[in-house]
Amino acid sequence: ELKVEQNPLFLSMQEGKNYTIYCNYSTTSDRLYWYRQDPGKSLESLFVLLSNGAVKQEGRLMASLDTKARLSTLHITAAVHDLSATYFCAERNQGGSEKLVFGKGTKLTVNP
Amino acid sequence: DAGVIQSPRHEVTEMGQEVTLRCKPISGHNSLFWYRQTMMRGLELLIYFNNNVPIDDSGMPEDRFSAKMPNASFSTLKIQPSEPRDSAVYFCASSPGQGPLHFGNGTRLTVT
């Protein structure tokens, strides 16, 4: 059974600080997704990581994938208030039904 | 590109009534997903279609839930009869093969 675990589930940080969100997944999938959700809104795709060692960056966010450790990280650099949101990682099962299974999300609050 | 279109945006109904949620995926996307989001259970995959064919419906909670995709541009999720515990935000998402999922704005369902 696909299982995706994120930690922490809640993260409160000050502007200007750095932090990392961790995502552990259960299978040998080499395809990992990160999404952002603002309160009351839909989910927005941030990154798609397609292979071991993949690293992608957009602004203050950088995502990486280690398929051997079954671990993806989302690193936040010099956080700003606008980054406050809930961040989800998701794994796509390959070879089976190819469904996308989400973690529980990390609610990030960036305080001034 | 109008994105994934869901209707209605909000639905309030009484217990026992039939509820039908609608989704128009992005043109050219061959995969369609229905998710349910609650505070307690997070994002749950209900059912997944590929080329209009249901591939994995293991997440459908019980026989009261049914989903159809009569053609590539339309899908419905029906709950009959509805119960208060069905109250949630229901998201439809589509993707082009293995690409990222594009989510609709969701339908907020309240069953009283």
JSON list of C-alpha atoms in Angstrom, two decimals:
[
{"chain": "A", "resi": 1, "resn": "GLU", "atom": "CA", "xyz": [0.00, 0.00, 0.00]},
{"chain": "A", "resi": 2, "resn": "LEU", "atom": "CA", "xyz": [1.25, 3.44, -0.90]},
{"chain": "A", "resi": 3, "resn": "LYS", "atom": "CA", "xyz": [2.09, 5.55, 2.10]},
{"chain": "A", "resi": 4, "resn": "VAL", "atom": "CA", "xyz": [3.44, 9.08, 2.18]},
{"chain": "A", "resi": 5, "resn": "GLU", "atom": "CA", "xyz": [4.57, 10.66, 5.44]},
{"chain": "A", "resi": 6, "resn": "GLN", "atom": "CA", "xyz": [5.44, 14.29, 5.86]},
{"chain": "A", "resi": 7, "resn": "ASN", "atom": "CA", "xyz": [7.05, 16.03, 8.76]},
{"chain": "A", "resi": 8, "resn": "PRO", "atom": "CA", "xyz": [6.58, 18.28, 10.42]},
{"chain": "A", "resi": 9, "resn": "LEU", "atom": "CA", "xyz": [2.82, 18.62, 10.04]},
{"chain": "A", "resi": 10, "resn": "PHE", "atom": "CA", "xyz": [2.90, 22.13, 11.47]},
{"chain": "A", "resi": 11, "resn": "LEU", "atom": "CA", "xyz": [5.73, 24.61, 11.10]},
{"chain": "A", "resi": 12, "resn": "SER", "atom": "CA", "xyz": [5.88, 28.13, 12.45]},
{"chain": "A", "resi": 13, "resn": "MET", "atom": "CA", "xyz": [8.91, 30.11, 11.48]},
{"chain": "A", "resi": 14, "resn": "GLN", "atom": "CA", "xyz": [10.15, 33.66, 11.38]},
{"chain": "A", "resi": 15, "resn": "GLU", "atom": "CA", "xyz": [10.75, 35.61, 8.26]},
{"chain": "A", "resi": 16, "resn": "GLY", "atom": "CA", "xyz": [14.30, 35.30, 7.02]},
{"chain": "A", "resi": 17, "resn": "LYS", "atom": "CA", "xyz": [14.87, 31.84, 8.48]},
{"chain": "A", "resi": 18, "resn": "ASN", "atom": "CA", "xyz": [15.57, 28.61, 6.62]},
{"chain": "A", "resi": 19, "resn": "TYR", "atom": "CA", "xyz": [13.80, 25.30, 7.11]},
{"chain": "A", "resi": 20, "resn": "THR", "atom": "CA", "xyz": [13.23, 21.93, 5.49]},
{"chain": "A", "resi": 21, "resn": "ILE", "atom": "CA", "xyz": [10.08, 19.84, 5.11]},
{"chain": "A", "resi": 22, "resn": "TYR", "atom": "CA", "xyz": [10.60, 16.09, 4.78]},
{"chain": "A", "resi": 23, "resn": "CYS", "atom": "CA", "xyz": [8.60, 13.60, 2.77]},
{"chain": "A", "resi": 24, "resn": "ASN", "atom": "CA", "xyz": [9.11, 9.85, 3.12]},
{"chain": "A", "resi": 25, "resn": "TYR", "atom": "CA", "xyz": [7.34, 7.50, 0.76]},
{"chain": "A", "resi": 26, "resn": "SER", "atom": "CA", "xyz": [6.83, 3.80, 0.72]},
{"chain": "A", "resi": 27, "resn": "THR", "atom": "CA", "xyz": [7.56, 2.40, -2.72]},
{"chain": "A", "resi": 28, "resn": "THR", "atom": "CA", "xyz": [10.35, 2.49, -5.27]},
{"chain": "A", "resi": 29, "resn": "SER", "atom": "CA", "xyz": [8.60, 5.24, -7.21]},
{"chain": "A", "resi": 30, "resn": "ASP", "atom": "CA", "xyz": [10.92, 7.70, -8.94]},
{"chain": "A", "resi": 31, "resn": "ARG", "atom": "CA", "xyz": [8.25, 10.32, -9.40]},
{"chain": "A", "resi": 32, "resn": "LEU", "atom": "CA", "xyz": [7.45, 12.74, -6.61]},
{"chain": "A", "resi": 33, "resn": "TYR", "atom": "CA", "xyz": [5.26, 15.83, -6.65]},
{"chain": "A", "resi": 34, "resn": "TRP", "atom": "CA", "xyz": [5.02, 18.90, -4.43]},
{"chain": "A", "resi": 35, "resn": "TYR", "atom": "CA", "xyz": [1.89, 21.03, -4.20]},
{"chain": "A", "resi": 36, "resn": "ARG", "atom": "CA", "xyz": [0.90, 24.20, -2.39]},
{"chain": "A", "resi": 37, "resn": "GLN", "atom": "CA", "xyz": [-2.57, 24.96, -1.02]},
{"chain": "A", "resi": 38, "resn": "ASP", "atom": "CA", "xyz": [-3.67, 28.31, 0.34]},
{"chain": "A", "resi": 39, "resn": "PRO", "atom": "CA", "xyz": [-6.59, 28.37, 2.82]},
{"chain": "A", "resi": 40, "resn": "GLY", "atom": "CA", "xyz": [-9.89, 27.77, 1.07]},
{"chain": "A", "resi": 41, "resn": "LYS", "atom": "CA", "xyz": [-8.19, 27.34, -2.29]},
{"chain": "A", "resi": 42, "resn": "SER", "atom": "CA", "xyz": [-7.27, 24.57, -4.65]},
{"chain": "A", "resi": 43, "resn": "LEU", "atom": "CA", "xyz": [-3.92, 22.81, -4.96]},
{"chain": "A", "resi": 44, "resn": "GLU", "atom": "CA", "xyz": [-1.21, 24.32, -7.11]},
{"chain": "A", "resi": 45, "resn": "SER", "atom": "CA", "xyz": [1.60, 22.23, -8.58]},
{"chain": "A", "resi": 46, "resn": "LEU", "atom": "CA", "xyz": [5.06, 23.38, -7.48]},
{"chain": "A", "resi": 47, "resn": "PHE", "atom": "CA", "xyz": [7.51, 20.71, -8.56]},
{"chain": "A", "resi": 48, "resn": "VAL", "atom": "CA", "xyz": [7.68, 17.37, -10.30]},
{"chain": "A", "resi": 49, "resn": "LEU", "atom": "CA", "xyz": [10.78, 15.33, -9.47]},
{"chain": "A", "resi": 50, "resn": "LEU", "atom": "CA", "xyz": [11.39, 12.59, -11.98]},
{"chain": "A", "resi": 51, "resn": "SER", "atom": "CA", "xyz": [14.61, 10.82, -11.06]},
{"chain": "A", "resi": 52, "resn": "ASN", "atom": "CA", "xyz": [17.06, 10.10, -8.29]},
{"chain": "A", "resi": 53, "resn": "GLY", "atom": "CA", "xyz": [19.08, 13.16, -7.43]},
{"chain": "A", "resi": 54, "resn": "ALA", "atom": "CA", "xyz": [16.65, 15.53, -9.12]},
{"chain": "A", "resi": 55, "resn": "VAL", "atom": "CA", "xyz": [16.73, 19.06, -7.74]},
{"chain": "A", "resi": 56, "resn": "LYS", "atom": "CA", "xyz": [14.38, 21.85, -8.71]},
{"chain": "A", "resi": 57, "resn": "GLN", "atom": "CA", "xyz": [14.24, 25.42, -7.50]},
{"chain": "A", "resi": 58, "resn": "GLU", "atom": "CA", "xyz": [11.68, 28.17, -7.78]},
{"chain": "A", "resi": 59, "resn": "GLY", "atom": "CA", "xyz": [12.33, 31.36, -5.87]},
{"chain": "A", "resi": 60, "resn": "ARG", "atom": "CA", "xyz": [12.86, 30.57, -2.20]},
{"chain": "A", "resi": 61, "resn": "LEU", "atom": "CA", "xyz": [11.77, 26.94, -2.56]},
{"chain": "A", "resi": 62, "resn": "MET", "atom": "CA", "xyz": [14.01, 24.06, -3.55]},
{"chain": "A", "resi": 63, "resn": "ALA", "atom": "CA", "xyz": [12.92, 20.44, -3.83]},
{"chain": "A", "resi": 64, "resn": "SER", "atom": "CA", "xyz": [15.09, 17.36, -4.09]},
{"chain": "A", "resi": 65, "resn": "LEU", "atom": "CA", "xyz": [14.60, 13.62, -4.47]},
{"chain": "A", "resi": 66, "resn": "ASP", "atom": "CA", "xyz": [16.59, 10.67, -3.13]},
{"chain": "A", "resi": 67, "resn": "THR", "atom": "CA", "xyz": [14.95, 7.52, -4.45]},
{"chain": "A", "resi": 68, "resn": "LYS", "atom": "CA", "xyz": [17.33, 5.21, -2.59]},
{"chain": "A", "resi": 69, "resn": "ALA", "atom": "CA", "xyz": [16.31, 6.72, 0.74]},
{"chain": "A", "resi": 70, "resn": "ARG", "atom": "CA", "xyz": [12.70, 7.17, -0.48]},
{"chain": "A", "resi": 71, "resn": "LEU", "atom": "CA", "xyz": [12.97, 10.74, 0.68]},
{"chain": "A", "resi": 72, "resn": "SER", "atom": "CA", "xyz": [12.12, 14.11, -0.81]},
{"chain": "A", "resi": 73, "resn": "THR", "atom": "CA", "xyz": [12.79, 17.44, 0.81]},
{"chain": "A", "resi": 74, "resn": "LEU", "atom": "CA", "xyz": [11.37, 20.91, 0.32]},
{"chain": "A", "resi": 75, "resn": "HIS", "atom": "CA", "xyz": [13.82, 23.53, 1.52]},
{"chain": "A", "resi": 76, "resn": "ILE", "atom": "CA", "xyz": [12.70, 27.04, 2.29]},
{"chain": "A", "resi": 77, "resn": "THR", "atom": "CA", "xyz": [15.32, 29.77, 2.14]},
{"chain": "A", "resi": 78, "resn": "ALA", "atom": "CA", "xyz": [14.88, 33.13, 3.88]},
{"chain": "A", "resi": 79, "resn": "ALA", "atom": "CA", "xyz": [11.16, 32.63, 4.40]},
{"chain": "A", "resi": 80, "resn": "VAL", "atom": "CA", "xyz": [8.70, 35.43, 3.70]},
{"chain": "A", "resi": 81, "resn": "HIS", "atom": "CA", "xyz": [5.09, 35.77, 4.82]},
{"chain": "A", "resi": 82, "resn": "ASP", "atom": "CA", "xyz": [3.78, 34.99, 1.33]},
{"chain": "A", "resi": 83, "resn": "LEU", "atom": "CA", "xyz": [5.07, 31.44, 1.68]},
{"chain": "A", "resi": 84, "resn": "SER", "atom": "CA", "xyz": [2.52, 30.73, 4.40]},
{"chain": "A", "resi": 85, "resn": "ALA", "atom": "CA", "xyz": [0.41, 27.85, 3.07]},
{"chain": "A", "resi": 86, "resn": "THR", "atom": "CA", "xyz": [0.02, 24.09, 3.35]},
{"chain": "A", "resi": 87, "resn": "TYR", "atom": "CA", "xyz": [2.54, 22.07, 1.36]},
{"chain": "A", "resi": 88, "resn": "PHE", "atom": "CA", "xyz": [1.81, 18.55, 0.19]},
{"chain": "A", "resi": 89, "resn": "CYS", "atom": "CA", "xyz": [4.07, 15.93, -1.29]},
{"chain": "A", "resi": 90, "resn": "ALA", "atom": "CA", "xyz": [2.59, 13.12, -3.35]},
{"chain": "A", "resi": 91, "resn": "GLU", "atom": "CA", "xyz": [3.83, 9.87, -4.78]},
{"chain": "A", "resi": 92, "resn": "ARG", "atom": "CA", "xyz": [2.64, 8.32, -7.98]},
{"chain": "A", "resi": 93, "resn": "ASN", "atom": "CA", "xyz": [2.45, 4.58, -8.06]},
{"chain": "A", "resi": 94, "resn": "GLN", "atom": "CA", "xyz": [4.02, 3.25, -11.22]},
{"chain": "A", "resi": 95, "resn": "GLY", "atom": "CA", "xyz": [3.32, -0.08, -12.74]},
{"chain": "A", "resi": 96, "resn": "GLY", "atom": "CA", "xyz": [0.07, -0.38, -10.91]},
{"chain": "A", "resi": 97, "resn": "SER", "atom": "CA", "xyz": [-2.91, 1.90, -11.04]},
{"chain": "A", "resi": 98, "resn": "GLU", "atom": "CA", "xyz": [-0.64, 4.97, -11.21]},
{"chain": "A", "resi": 99, "resn": "LYS", "atom": "CA", "xyz": [-2.75, 6.79, -8.70]},
{"chain": "A", "resi": 100, "resn": "LEU", "atom": "CA", "xyz": [-1.32, 9.79, -6.85]},
{"chain": "A", "resi": 101, "resn": "VAL", "atom": "CA", "xyz": [-1.23, 9.45, -3.06]},
{"chain": "A", "resi": 102, "resn": "PHE", "atom": "CA", "xyz": [-0.75, 12.55, -0.92]},
{"chain": "A", "resi": 103, "resn": "GLY", "atom": "CA", "xyz": [0.86, 13.08, 2.44]},
{"chain": "A", "resi": 104, "resn": "LYS", "atom": "CA", "xyz": [-1.11, 14.85, 5.17]},
{"chain": "A", "resi": 105, "resn": "GLY", "atom": "CA", "xyz": [0.49, 18.17, 4.37]},
{"chain": "A", "resi": 106, "resn": "THR", "atom": "CA", "xyz": [2.70, 20.60, 6.27]},
{"chain": "A", "resi": 107, "resn": "LYS", "atom": "CA", "xyz": [1.01, 23.78, 7.39]},
{"chain": "A", "resi": 108, "resn": "LEU", "atom": "CA", "xyz": [3.62, 26.52, 7.22]},
{"chain": "A", "resi": 109, "resn": "THR", "atom": "CA", "xyz": [3.15, 29.83, 8.99]},
{"chain": "A", "resi": 110, "resn": "VAL", "atom": "CA", "xyz": [5.76, 32.51, 8.44]},
{"chain": "A", "resi": 111, "resn": "ASN", "atom": "CA", "xyz": [5.66, 35.20, 11.09]},
{"chain": "A", "resi": 112, "resn": "PRO", "atom": "CA", "xyz": [7.03, 38.70, 10.63]},
{"chain": "B", "resi": 1, "resn": "ASP", "atom": "CA", "xyz": [-6.82, 26.97, -21.12]},
{"chain": "B", "resi": 2, "resn": "ALA", "atom": "CA", "xyz": [-9.74, 27.26, -18.70]},
{"chain": "B", "resi": 3, "resn": "GLY", "atom": "CA", "xyz": [-8.35, 24.69, -16.32]},
{"chain": "B", "resi": 4, "resn": "VAL", "atom": "CA", "xyz": [-10.36, 21.97, -14.63]},
{"chain": "B", "resi": 5, "resn": "ILE", "atom": "CA", "xyz": [-13.91, 23.17, -14.11]},
{"chain": "B", "resi": 6, "resn": "GLN", "atom": "CA", "xyz": [-16.03, 21.87, -11.26]},
{"chain": "B", "resi": 7, "resn": "SER", "atom": "CA", "xyz": [-19.63, 22.60, -10.42]},
{"chain": "B", "resi": 8, "resn": "PRO", "atom": "CA", "xyz": [-21.26, 23.53, -8.21]},
{"chain": "B", "resi": 9, "resn": "ARG", "atom": "CA", "xyz": [-18.76, 25.44, -6.05]},
{"chain": "B", "resi": 10, "resn": "HIS", "atom": "CA", "xyz": [-20.93, 24.98, -2.98]},
{"chain": "B", "resi": 11, "resn": "GLU", "atom": "CA", "xyz": [-23.67, 22.49, -2.25]},
{"chain": "B", "resi": 12, "resn": "VAL", "atom": "CA", "xyz": [-25.80, 22.36, 0.86]},
{"chain": "B", "resi": 13, "resn": "THR", "atom": "CA", "xyz": [-28.24, 19.50, 1.11]},
{"chain": "B", "resi": 14, "resn": "GLU", "atom": "CA", "xyz": [-30.18, 17.51, 3.65]},
{"chain": "B", "resi": 15, "resn": "MET", "atom": "CA", "xyz": [-29.31, 14.03, 4.73]},
{"chain": "B", "resi": 16, "resn": "GLY", "atom": "CA", "xyz": [-30.78, 11.42, 2.43]},
{"chain": "B", "resi": 17, "resn": "GLN", "atom": "CA", "xyz": [-30.77, 13.58, -0.67]},
{"chain": "B", "resi": 18, "resn": "GLU", "atom": "CA", "xyz": [-28.89, 12.74, -3.83]},
{"chain": "B", "resi": 19, "resn": "VAL", "atom": "CA", "xyz": [-25.88, 14.89, -4.66]},
{"chain": "B", "resi": 20, "resn": "THR", "atom": "CA", "xyz": [-24.17, 15.10, -8.05]},
{"chain": "B", "resi": 21, "resn": "LEU", "atom": "CA", "xyz": [-20.83, 16.79, -8.50]},
{"chain": "B", "resi": 22, "resn": "ARG", "atom": "CA", "xyz": [-19.56, 17.60, -11.97]},
{"chain": "B", "resi": 23, "resn": "CYS", "atom": "CA", "xyz": [-16.15, 17.98, -13.53]},
{"chain": "B", "resi": 24, "resn": "LYS", "atom": "CA", "xyz": [-14.80, 19.05, -16.90]},
{"chain": "B", "resi": 25, "resn": "PRO", "atom": "CA", "xyz": [-11.11, 18.12, -17.24]},
{"chain": "B", "resi": 26, "resn": "ILE", "atom": "CA", "xyz": [-8.55, 20.00, -19.27]},
{"chain": "B", "resi": 27, "resn": "SER", "atom": "CA", "xyz": [-8.81, 19.12, -22.93]},
{"chain": "B", "resi": 28, "resn": "GLY", "atom": "CA", "xyz": [-6.24, 16.52, -23.93]},
{"chain": "B", "resi": 29, "resn": "HIS", "atom": "CA", "xyz": [-5.70, 15.18, -20.42]},
{"chain": "B", "resi": 30, "resn": "ASN", "atom": "CA", "xyz": [-6.34, 11.45, -20.35]},
{"chain": "B", "resi": 31, "resn": "SER", "atom": "CA", "xyz": [-6.36, 10.89, -16.58]},
{"chain": "B", "resi": 32, "resn": "LEU", "atom": "CA", "xyz": [-9.02, 12.14, -14.20]},
{"chain": "B", "resi": 33, "resn": "PHE", "atom": "CA", "xyz": [-9.06, 11.88, -10.42]},
{"chain": "B", "resi": 34, "resn": "TRP", "atom": "CA", "xyz": [-11.66, 12.56, -7.73]},
{"chain": "B", "resi": 35, "resn": "TYR", "atom": "CA", "xyz": [-10.33, 13.45, -4.28]},
{"chain": "B", "resi": 36, "resn": "ARG", "atom": "CA", "xyz": [-12.05, 14.30, -1.02]},
{"chain": "B", "resi": 37, "resn": "GLN", "atom": "CA", "xyz": [-10.45, 16.62, 1.54]},
{"chain": "B", "resi": 38, "resn": "THR", "atom": "CA", "xyz": [-11.35, 16.89, 5.21]},
{"chain": "B", "resi": 39, "resn": "MET", "atom": "CA", "xyz": [-9.46, 18.17, 8.22]},
{"chain": "B", "resi": 40, "resn": "MET", "atom": "CA", "xyz": [-9.45, 14.77, 9.84]},
{"chain": "B", "resi": 41, "resn": "ARG", "atom": "CA", "xyz": [-8.50, 12.56, 6.89]},
{"chain": "B", "resi": 42, "resn": "GLY", "atom": "CA", "xyz": [-6.63, 14.93, 4.60]},
{"chain": "B", "resi": 43, "resn": "LEU", "atom": "CA", "xyz": [-6.72, 14.31, 0.86]},
{"chain": "B", "resi": 44, "resn": "GLU", "atom": "CA", "xyz": [-8.20, 10.96, -0.04]},
{"chain": "B", "resi": 45, "resn": "LEU", "atom": "CA", "xyz": [-8.25, 9.55, -3.55]},
{"chain": "B", "resi": 46, "resn": "LEU", "atom": "CA", "xyz": [-11.74, 8.28, -4.31]},
{"chain": "B", "resi": 47, "resn": "ILE", "atom": "CA", "xyz": [-11.44, 7.09, -7.89]},
{"chain": "B", "resi": 48, "resn": "TYR", "atom": "CA", "xyz": [-9.15, 7.42, -10.88]},
{"chain": "B", "resi": 49, "resn": "PHE", "atom": "CA", "xyz": [-10.01, 7.18, -14.59]},
{"chain": "B", "resi": 50, "resn": "ASN", "atom": "CA", "xyz": [-7.65, 6.67, -17.48]},
{"chain": "B", "resi": 51, "resn": "ASN", "atom": "CA", "xyz": [-9.02, 7.24, -20.98]},
{"chain": "B", "resi": 52, "resn": "ASN", "atom": "CA", "xyz": [-12.53, 7.36, -19.49]},
{"chain": "B", "resi": 53, "resn": "VAL", "atom": "CA", "xyz": [-12.16, 3.92, -17.89]},
{"chain": "B", "resi": 54, "resn": "PRO", "atom": "CA", "xyz": [-12.23, 3.56, -14.09]},
{"chain": "B", "resi": 55, "resn": "ILE", "atom": "CA", "xyz": [-8.85, 2.13, -13.10]},
{"chain": "B", "resi": 56, "resn": "ASP", "atom": "CA", "xyz": [-8.89, 2.26, -9.32]},
{"chain": "B", "resi": 57, "resn": "ASP", "atom": "CA", "xyz": [-12.01, 2.85, -7.24]},
{"chain": "B", "resi": 58, "resn": "SER", "atom": "CA", "xyz": [-10.65, 1.35, -4.03]},
{"chain": "B", "resi": 59, "resn": "GLY", "atom": "CA", "xyz": [-11.01, 4.70, -2.28]},
{"chain": "B", "resi": 60, "resn": "MET", "atom": "CA", "xyz": [-14.75, 5.00, -2.84]},
{"chain": "B", "resi": 61, "resn": "PRO", "atom": "CA", "xyz": [-16.06, 4.82, 0.72]},
{"chain": "B", "resi": 62, "resn": "GLU", "atom": "CA", "xyz": [-19.14, 2.74, 0.12]},
{"chain": "B", "resi": 63, "resn": "ASP", "atom": "CA", "xyz": [-21.87, 1.88, -2.32]},
{"chain": "B", "resi": 64, "resn": "ARG", "atom": "CA", "xyz": [-23.52, 5.23, -1.79]},
{"chain": "B", "resi": 65, "resn": "PHE", "atom": "CA", "xyz": [-20.76, 6.73, -3.92]},
{"chain": "B", "resi": 66, "resn": "SER", "atom": "CA", "xyz": [-20.56, 6.27, -7.67]},
{"chain": "B", "resi": 67, "resn": "ALA", "atom": "CA", "xyz": [-18.58, 7.96, -10.43]},
{"chain": "B", "resi": 68, "resn": "LYS", "atom": "CA", "xyz": [-18.88, 8.00, -14.17]},
{"chain": "B", "resi": 69, "resn": "MET", "atom": "CA", "xyz": [-16.93, 9.37, -17.08]},
{"chain": "B", "resi": 70, "resn": "PRO", "atom": "CA", "xyz": [-19.13, 9.04, -20.15]},
{"chain": "B", "resi": 71, "resn": "ASN", "atom": "CA", "xyz": [-16.66, 10.90, -22.37]},
{"chain": "B", "resi": 72, "resn": "ALA", "atom": "CA", "xyz": [-13.28, 12.58, -22.27]},
{"chain": "B", "resi": 73, "resn": "SER", "atom": "CA", "xyz": [-14.70, 15.95, -21.30]},
{"chain": "B", "resi": 74, "resn": "PHE", "atom": "CA", "xyz": [-17.06, 15.15, -18.46]},
{"chain": "B", "resi": 75, "resn": "SER", "atom": "CA", "xyz": [-17.21, 13.22, -15.20]},
{"chain": "B", "resi": 76, "resn": "THR", "atom": "CA", "xyz": [-19.68, 13.01, -12.34]},
{"chain": "B", "resi": 77, "resn": "LEU", "atom": "CA", "xyz": [-19.45, 11.91, -8.74]},
{"chain": "B", "resi": 78, "resn": "LYS", "atom": "CA", "xyz": [-22.76, 10.97, -7.20]},
{"chain": "B", "resi": 79, "resn": "ILE", "atom": "CA", "xyz": [-23.67, 10.37, -3.58]},
{"chain": "B", "resi": 80, "resn": "GLN", "atom": "CA", "xyz": [-27.00, 8.72, -2.91]},
{"chain": "B", "resi": 81, "resn": "PRO", "atom": "CA", "xyz": [-28.19, 8.94, -0.21]},
{"chain": "B", "resi": 82, "resn": "SER", "atom": "CA", "xyz": [-25.97, 11.62, 1.31]},
{"chain": "B", "resi": 83, "resn": "GLU", "atom": "CA", "xyz": [-25.02, 11.62, 4.99]},
{"chain": "B", "resi": 84, "resn": "PRO", "atom": "CA", "xyz": [-23.55, 14.35, 7.24]},
{"chain": "B", "resi": 85, "resn": "ARG", "atom": "CA", "xyz": [-20.19, 12.54, 7.32]},
{"chain": "B", "resi": 86, "resn": "ASP", "atom": "CA", "xyz": [-19.91, 13.11, 3.57]},
{"chain": "B", "resi": 87, "resn": "SER", "atom": "CA", "xyz": [-19.41, 16.81, 4.22]},
{"chain": "B", "resi": 88, "resn": "ALA", "atom": "CA", "xyz": [-16.05, 17.74, 2.71]},
{"chain": "B", "resi": 89, "resn": "VAL", "atom": "CA", "xyz": [-14.41, 19.52, -0.18]},
{"chain": "B", "resi": 90, "resn": "TYR", "atom": "CA", "xyz": [-14.40, 17.35, -3.28]},
{"chain": "B", "resi": 91, "resn": "PHE", "atom": "CA", "xyz": [-11.69, 18.02, -5.83]},
{"chain": "B", "resi": 92, "resn": "CYS", "atom": "CA", "xyz": [-11.48, 16.86, -9.40]},
{"chain": "B", "resi": 93, "resn": "ALA", "atom": "CA", "xyz": [-8.07, 16.81, -11.08]},
{"chain": "B", "resi": 94, "resn": "SER", "atom": "CA", "xyz": [-6.78, 15.85, -14.50]},
{"chain": "B", "resi": 95, "resn": "SER", "atom": "CA", "xyz": [-3.36, 15.11, -15.90]},
{"chain": "B", "resi": 96, "resn": "PRO", "atom": "CA", "xyz": [-1.69, 14.39, -19.23]},
{"chain": "B", "resi": 97, "resn": "GLY", "atom": "CA", "xyz": [-0.32, 10.93, -18.60]},
{"chain": "B", "resi": 98, "resn": "GLN", "atom": "CA", "xyz": [2.40, 11.03, -15.94]},
{"chain": "B", "resi": 99, "resn": "GLY", "atom": "CA", "xyz": [2.42, 14.81, -15.69]},
{"chain": "B", "resi": 100, "resn": "PRO", "atom": "CA", "xyz": [1.36, 16.77, -12.61]},
{"chain": "B", "resi": 101, "resn": "LEU", "atom": "CA", "xyz": [-2.30, 16.85, -11.65]},
{"chain": "B", "resi": 102, "resn": "HIS", "atom": "CA", "xyz": [-4.20, 20.04, -12.33]},
{"chain": "B", "resi": 103, "resn": "PHE", "atom": "CA", "xyz": [-6.88, 20.58, -9.73]},
{"chain": "B", "resi": 104, "resn": "GLY", "atom": "CA", "xyz": [-10.23, 22.25, -10.05]},
{"chain": "B", "resi": 105, "resn": "ASN", "atom": "CA", "xyz": [-11.45, 24.75, -7.48]},
{"chain": "B", "resi": 106, "resn": "GLY", "atom": "CA", "xyz": [-13.38, 22.08, -5.63]},
{"chain": "B", "resi": 107, "resn": "THR", "atom": "CA", "xyz": [-16.96, 21.65, -4.49]},
{"chain": "B", "resi": 108, "resn": "ARG", "atom": "CA", "xyz": [-17.64, 22.32, -0.83]},
{"chain": "B", "resi": 109, "resn": "LEU", "atom": "CA", "xyz": [-20.39, 19.90, 0.21]},
{"chain": "B", "resi": 110, "resn": "THR", "atom": "CA", "xyz": [-22.35, 20.35, 3.40]},
{"chain": "B", "resi": 111, "resn": "VAL", "atom": "CA", "xyz": [-24.87, 17.69, 4.36]},
{"chain": "B", "resi": 112, "resn": "THR", "atom": "CA", "xyz": [-27.15, 18.66, 7.24]}
]
